[in-house]
XYZ file of N, CA and C in Angstrom:
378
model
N 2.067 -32.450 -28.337
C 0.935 -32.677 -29.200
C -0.351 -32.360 -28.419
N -1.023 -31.386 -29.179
C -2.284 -31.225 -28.331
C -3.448 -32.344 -28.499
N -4.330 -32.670 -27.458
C -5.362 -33.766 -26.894
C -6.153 -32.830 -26.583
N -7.448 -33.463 -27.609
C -8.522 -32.262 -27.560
C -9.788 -33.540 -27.185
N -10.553 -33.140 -25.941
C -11.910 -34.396 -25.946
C -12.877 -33.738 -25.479
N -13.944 -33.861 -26.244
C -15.357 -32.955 -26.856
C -16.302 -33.652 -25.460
N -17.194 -32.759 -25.157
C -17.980 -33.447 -24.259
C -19.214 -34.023 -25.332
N -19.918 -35.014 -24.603
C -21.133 -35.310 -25.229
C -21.798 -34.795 -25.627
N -22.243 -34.961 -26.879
C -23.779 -34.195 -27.327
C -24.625 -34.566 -27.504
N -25.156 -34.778 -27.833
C -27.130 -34.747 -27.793
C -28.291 -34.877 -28.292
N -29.389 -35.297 -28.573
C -30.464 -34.773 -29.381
C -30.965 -34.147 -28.836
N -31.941 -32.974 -29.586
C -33.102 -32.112 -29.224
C -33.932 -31.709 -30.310
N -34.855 -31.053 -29.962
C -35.975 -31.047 -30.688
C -35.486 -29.424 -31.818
N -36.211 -29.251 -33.219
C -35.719 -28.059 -34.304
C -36.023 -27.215 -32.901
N -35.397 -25.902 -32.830
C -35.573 -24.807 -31.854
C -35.165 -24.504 -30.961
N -34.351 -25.924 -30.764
C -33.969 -26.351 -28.774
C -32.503 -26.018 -28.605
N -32.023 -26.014 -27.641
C -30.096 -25.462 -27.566
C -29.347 -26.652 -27.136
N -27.993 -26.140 -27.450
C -27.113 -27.300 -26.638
C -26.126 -26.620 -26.623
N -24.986 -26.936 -25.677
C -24.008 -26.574 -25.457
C -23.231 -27.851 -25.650
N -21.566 -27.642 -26.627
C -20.729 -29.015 -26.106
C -19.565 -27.956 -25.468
N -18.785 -28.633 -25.166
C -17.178 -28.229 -24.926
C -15.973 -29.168 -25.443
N -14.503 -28.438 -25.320
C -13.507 -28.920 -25.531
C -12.770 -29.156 -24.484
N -12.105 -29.735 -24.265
C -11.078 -29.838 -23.512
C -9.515 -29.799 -23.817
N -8.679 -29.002 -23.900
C -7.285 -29.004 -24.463
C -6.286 -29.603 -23.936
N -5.550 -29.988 -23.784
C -4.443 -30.812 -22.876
C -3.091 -31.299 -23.868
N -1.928 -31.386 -22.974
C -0.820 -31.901 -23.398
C 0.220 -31.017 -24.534
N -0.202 -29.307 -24.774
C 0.905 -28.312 -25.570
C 1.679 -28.093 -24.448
N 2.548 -27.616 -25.331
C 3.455 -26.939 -24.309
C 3.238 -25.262 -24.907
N 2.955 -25.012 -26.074
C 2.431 -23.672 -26.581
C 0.808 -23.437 -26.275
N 0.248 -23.141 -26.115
C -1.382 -22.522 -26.223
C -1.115 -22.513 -27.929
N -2.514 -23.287 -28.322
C -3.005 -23.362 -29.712
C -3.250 -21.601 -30.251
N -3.015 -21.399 -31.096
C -3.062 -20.116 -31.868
C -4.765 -19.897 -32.080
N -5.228 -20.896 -32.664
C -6.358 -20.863 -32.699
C -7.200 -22.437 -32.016
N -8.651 -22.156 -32.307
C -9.604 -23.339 -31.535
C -10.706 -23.332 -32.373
N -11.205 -24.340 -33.007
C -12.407 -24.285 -34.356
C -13.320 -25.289 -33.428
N -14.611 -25.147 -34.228
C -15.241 -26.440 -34.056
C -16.093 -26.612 -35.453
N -15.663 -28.034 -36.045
C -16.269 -28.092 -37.819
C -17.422 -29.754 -36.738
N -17.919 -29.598 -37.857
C -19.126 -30.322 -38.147
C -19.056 -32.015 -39.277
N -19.622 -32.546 -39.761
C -19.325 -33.478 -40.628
C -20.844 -34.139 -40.575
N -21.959 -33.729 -41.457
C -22.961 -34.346 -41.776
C -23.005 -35.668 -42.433
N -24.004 -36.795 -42.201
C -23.511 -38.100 -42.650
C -23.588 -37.797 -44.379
N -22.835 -38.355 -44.876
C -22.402 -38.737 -46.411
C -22.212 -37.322 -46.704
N -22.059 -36.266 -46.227
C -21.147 -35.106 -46.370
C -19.877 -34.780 -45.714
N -19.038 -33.739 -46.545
C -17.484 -33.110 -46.089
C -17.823 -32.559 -44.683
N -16.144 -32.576 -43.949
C -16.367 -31.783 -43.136
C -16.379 -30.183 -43.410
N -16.743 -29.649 -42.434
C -17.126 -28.310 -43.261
C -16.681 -27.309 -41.507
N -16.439 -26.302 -41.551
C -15.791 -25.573 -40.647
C -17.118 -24.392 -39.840
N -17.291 -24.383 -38.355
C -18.724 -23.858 -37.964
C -18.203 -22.810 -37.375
N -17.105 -22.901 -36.360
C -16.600 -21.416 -35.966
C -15.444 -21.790 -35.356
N -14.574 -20.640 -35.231
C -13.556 -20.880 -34.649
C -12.918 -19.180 -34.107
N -12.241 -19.544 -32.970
C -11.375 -18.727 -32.101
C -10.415 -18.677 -31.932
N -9.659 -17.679 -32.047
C -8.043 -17.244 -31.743
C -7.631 -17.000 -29.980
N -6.721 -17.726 -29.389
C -6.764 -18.160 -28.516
C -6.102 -16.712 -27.382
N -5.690 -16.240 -28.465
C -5.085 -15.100 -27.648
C -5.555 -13.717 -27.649
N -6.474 -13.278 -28.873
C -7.331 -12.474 -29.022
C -8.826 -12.591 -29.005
N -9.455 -13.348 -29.009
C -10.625 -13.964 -28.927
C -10.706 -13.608 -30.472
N -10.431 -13.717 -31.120
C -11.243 -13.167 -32.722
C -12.007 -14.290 -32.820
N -13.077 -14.566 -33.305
C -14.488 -15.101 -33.909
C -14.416 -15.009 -35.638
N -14.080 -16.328 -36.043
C -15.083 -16.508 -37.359
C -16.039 -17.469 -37.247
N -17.369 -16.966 -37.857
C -18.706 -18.093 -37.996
C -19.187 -18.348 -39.685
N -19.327 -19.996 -40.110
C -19.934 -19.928 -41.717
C -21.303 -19.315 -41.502
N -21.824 -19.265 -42.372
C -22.734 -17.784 -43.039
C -24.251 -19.113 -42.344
N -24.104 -20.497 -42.499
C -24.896 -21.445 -42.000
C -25.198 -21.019 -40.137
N -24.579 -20.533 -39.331
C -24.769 -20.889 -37.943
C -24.652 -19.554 -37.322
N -24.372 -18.416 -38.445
C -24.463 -17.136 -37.412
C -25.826 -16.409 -37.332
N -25.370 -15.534 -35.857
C -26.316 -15.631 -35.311
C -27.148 -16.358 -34.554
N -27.041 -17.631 -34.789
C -27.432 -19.005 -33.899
C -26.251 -19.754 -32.938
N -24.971 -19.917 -33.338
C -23.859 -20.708 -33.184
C -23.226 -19.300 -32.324
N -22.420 -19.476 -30.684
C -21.890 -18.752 -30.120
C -20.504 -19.401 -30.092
N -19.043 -19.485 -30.452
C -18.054 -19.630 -29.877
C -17.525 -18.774 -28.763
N -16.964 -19.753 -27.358
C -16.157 -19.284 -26.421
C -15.555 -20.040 -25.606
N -14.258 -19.368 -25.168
C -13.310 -20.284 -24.278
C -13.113 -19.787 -22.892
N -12.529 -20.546 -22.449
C -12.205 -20.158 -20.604
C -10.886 -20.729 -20.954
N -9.662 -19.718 -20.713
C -8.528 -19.607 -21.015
C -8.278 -20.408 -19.616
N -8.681 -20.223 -18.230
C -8.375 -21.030 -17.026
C -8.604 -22.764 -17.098
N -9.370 -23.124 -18.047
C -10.175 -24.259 -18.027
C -9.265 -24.881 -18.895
N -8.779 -24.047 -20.340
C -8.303 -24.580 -21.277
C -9.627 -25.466 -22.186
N -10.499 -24.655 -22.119
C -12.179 -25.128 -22.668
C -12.746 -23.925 -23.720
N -12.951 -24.637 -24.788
C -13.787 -24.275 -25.437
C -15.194 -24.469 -25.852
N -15.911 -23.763 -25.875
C -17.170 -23.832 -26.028
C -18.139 -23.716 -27.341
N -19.165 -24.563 -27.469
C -19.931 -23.957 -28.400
C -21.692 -23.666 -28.497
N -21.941 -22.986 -28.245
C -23.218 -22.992 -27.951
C -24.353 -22.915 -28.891
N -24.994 -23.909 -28.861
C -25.941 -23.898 -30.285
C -27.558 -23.291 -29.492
N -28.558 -22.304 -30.326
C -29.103 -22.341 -30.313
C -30.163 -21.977 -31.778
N -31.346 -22.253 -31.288
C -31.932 -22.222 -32.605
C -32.071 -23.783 -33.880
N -31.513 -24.173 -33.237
C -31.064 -25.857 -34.123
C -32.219 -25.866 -34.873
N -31.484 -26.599 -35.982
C -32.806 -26.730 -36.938
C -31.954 -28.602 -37.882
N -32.844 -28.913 -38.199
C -33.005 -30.406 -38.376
C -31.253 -30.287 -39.228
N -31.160 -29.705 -40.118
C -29.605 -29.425 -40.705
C -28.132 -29.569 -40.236
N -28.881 -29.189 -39.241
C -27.220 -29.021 -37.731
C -26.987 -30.229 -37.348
N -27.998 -31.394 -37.776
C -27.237 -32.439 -37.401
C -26.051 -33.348 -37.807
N -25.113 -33.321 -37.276
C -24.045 -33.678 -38.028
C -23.186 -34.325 -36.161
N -21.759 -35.261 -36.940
C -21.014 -35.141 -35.866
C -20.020 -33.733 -35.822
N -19.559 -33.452 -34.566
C -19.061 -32.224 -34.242
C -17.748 -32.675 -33.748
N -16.801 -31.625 -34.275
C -15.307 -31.857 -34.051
C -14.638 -30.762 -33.603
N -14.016 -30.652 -32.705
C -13.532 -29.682 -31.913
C -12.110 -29.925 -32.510
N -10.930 -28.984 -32.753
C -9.870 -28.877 -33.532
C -8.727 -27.719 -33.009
N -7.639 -28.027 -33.018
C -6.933 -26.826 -32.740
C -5.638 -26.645 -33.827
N -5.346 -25.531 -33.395
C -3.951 -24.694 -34.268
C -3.236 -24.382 -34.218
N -1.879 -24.951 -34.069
C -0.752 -24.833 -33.758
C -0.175 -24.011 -34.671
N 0.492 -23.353 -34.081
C 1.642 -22.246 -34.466
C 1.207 -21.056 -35.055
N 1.155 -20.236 -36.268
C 0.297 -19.231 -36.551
C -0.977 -19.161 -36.583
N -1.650 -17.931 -36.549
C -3.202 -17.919 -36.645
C -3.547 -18.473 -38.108
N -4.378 -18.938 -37.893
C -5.286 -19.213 -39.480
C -5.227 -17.951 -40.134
N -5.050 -18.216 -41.601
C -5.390 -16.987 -42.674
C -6.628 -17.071 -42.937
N -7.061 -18.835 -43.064
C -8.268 -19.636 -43.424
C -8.876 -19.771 -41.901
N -9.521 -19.200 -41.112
C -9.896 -20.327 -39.776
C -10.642 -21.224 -39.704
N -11.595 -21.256 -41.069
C -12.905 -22.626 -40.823
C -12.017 -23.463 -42.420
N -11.278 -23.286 -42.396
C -10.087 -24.291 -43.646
C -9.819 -25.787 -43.094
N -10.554 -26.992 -42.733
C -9.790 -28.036 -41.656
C -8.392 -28.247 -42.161
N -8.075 -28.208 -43.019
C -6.916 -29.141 -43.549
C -5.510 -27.846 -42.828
N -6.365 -26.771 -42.470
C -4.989 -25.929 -41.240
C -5.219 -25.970 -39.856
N -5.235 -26.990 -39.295
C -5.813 -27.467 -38.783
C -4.563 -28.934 -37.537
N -4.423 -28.669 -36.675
C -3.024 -29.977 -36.964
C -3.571 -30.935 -35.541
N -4.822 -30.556 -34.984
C -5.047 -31.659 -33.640
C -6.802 -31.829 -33.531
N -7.144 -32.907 -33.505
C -8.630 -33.102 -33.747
C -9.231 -33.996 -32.721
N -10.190 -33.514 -32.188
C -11.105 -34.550 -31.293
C -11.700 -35.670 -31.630
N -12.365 -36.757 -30.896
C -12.899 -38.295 -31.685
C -14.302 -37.904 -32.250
N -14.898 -36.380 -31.788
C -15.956 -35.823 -32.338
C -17.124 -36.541 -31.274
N -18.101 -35.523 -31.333
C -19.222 -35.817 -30.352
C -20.529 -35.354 -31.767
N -21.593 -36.553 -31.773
C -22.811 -36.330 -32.312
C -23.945 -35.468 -31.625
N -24.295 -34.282 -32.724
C -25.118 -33.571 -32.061
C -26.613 -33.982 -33.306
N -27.594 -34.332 -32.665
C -28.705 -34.732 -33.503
C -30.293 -33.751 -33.134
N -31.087 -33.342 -34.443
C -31.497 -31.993 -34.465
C -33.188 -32.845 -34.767
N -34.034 -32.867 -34.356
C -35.031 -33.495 -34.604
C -36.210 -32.918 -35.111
N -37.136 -32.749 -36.092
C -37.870 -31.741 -36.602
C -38.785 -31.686 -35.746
């Protein structure tokens, strides 16, 4: 069973960056894929980008591209997400997620989705 734990995140000011990470631990397969979704208070979770672990493929929602960088360090077993540009919207808690067995058809779909982090709050300040 994969054990996924998000580093801390943060507040900063609309404009300002942050970086979180993942941490993967405990497959015995490498996850197919690696997402990171979001969950604004009294809103769904909703899917921000995600990576295929063996090709790097990149999907981003139409909300964070261009701003939102996904990347991993295959040595680290870390994934990354790099926010810049934040704007008061992005604040939400953040969930780092992985994918066992085939690639996503869906990659920002949570419910394909089978290992989830306790989520780290990233807060966006106008």
């Amino acid at each position: 069973q994969v054990q996924l734990q998000e580093s801390a995140g943060g507040s900063v000011q609309a404009g300002g960056s942050l970086k979180i990470s993942c941490i993967a631990s405990g497959y015995e397969t490498t996850p197919a894929a690696m997402a990171w979704f979001r969950q604004p208070p009294g809103q769904e979770r909703e899917g921000v980008a995600s990576i295929t672990w063996r090709y790097n493929t990149t999907a981003y929602a139409d909300s964070v591209k261009g701003r939102f960088t996904i990347s991993k360090d295959n040595a680290k077993n870390t994934v990354y997400l790099q926010m810049t540009s934040l704007k008061p919207e992005d604040t939400a808690l953040y969930y780092c997620a992985a994918k066992e067995g085939r690639v996503p058809t869906y990659p920002l779909r949570p419910s394909l989705y089978t290992a989830w982090g306790q989520g780290t709050q990233v807060t966006v300040s106008a």
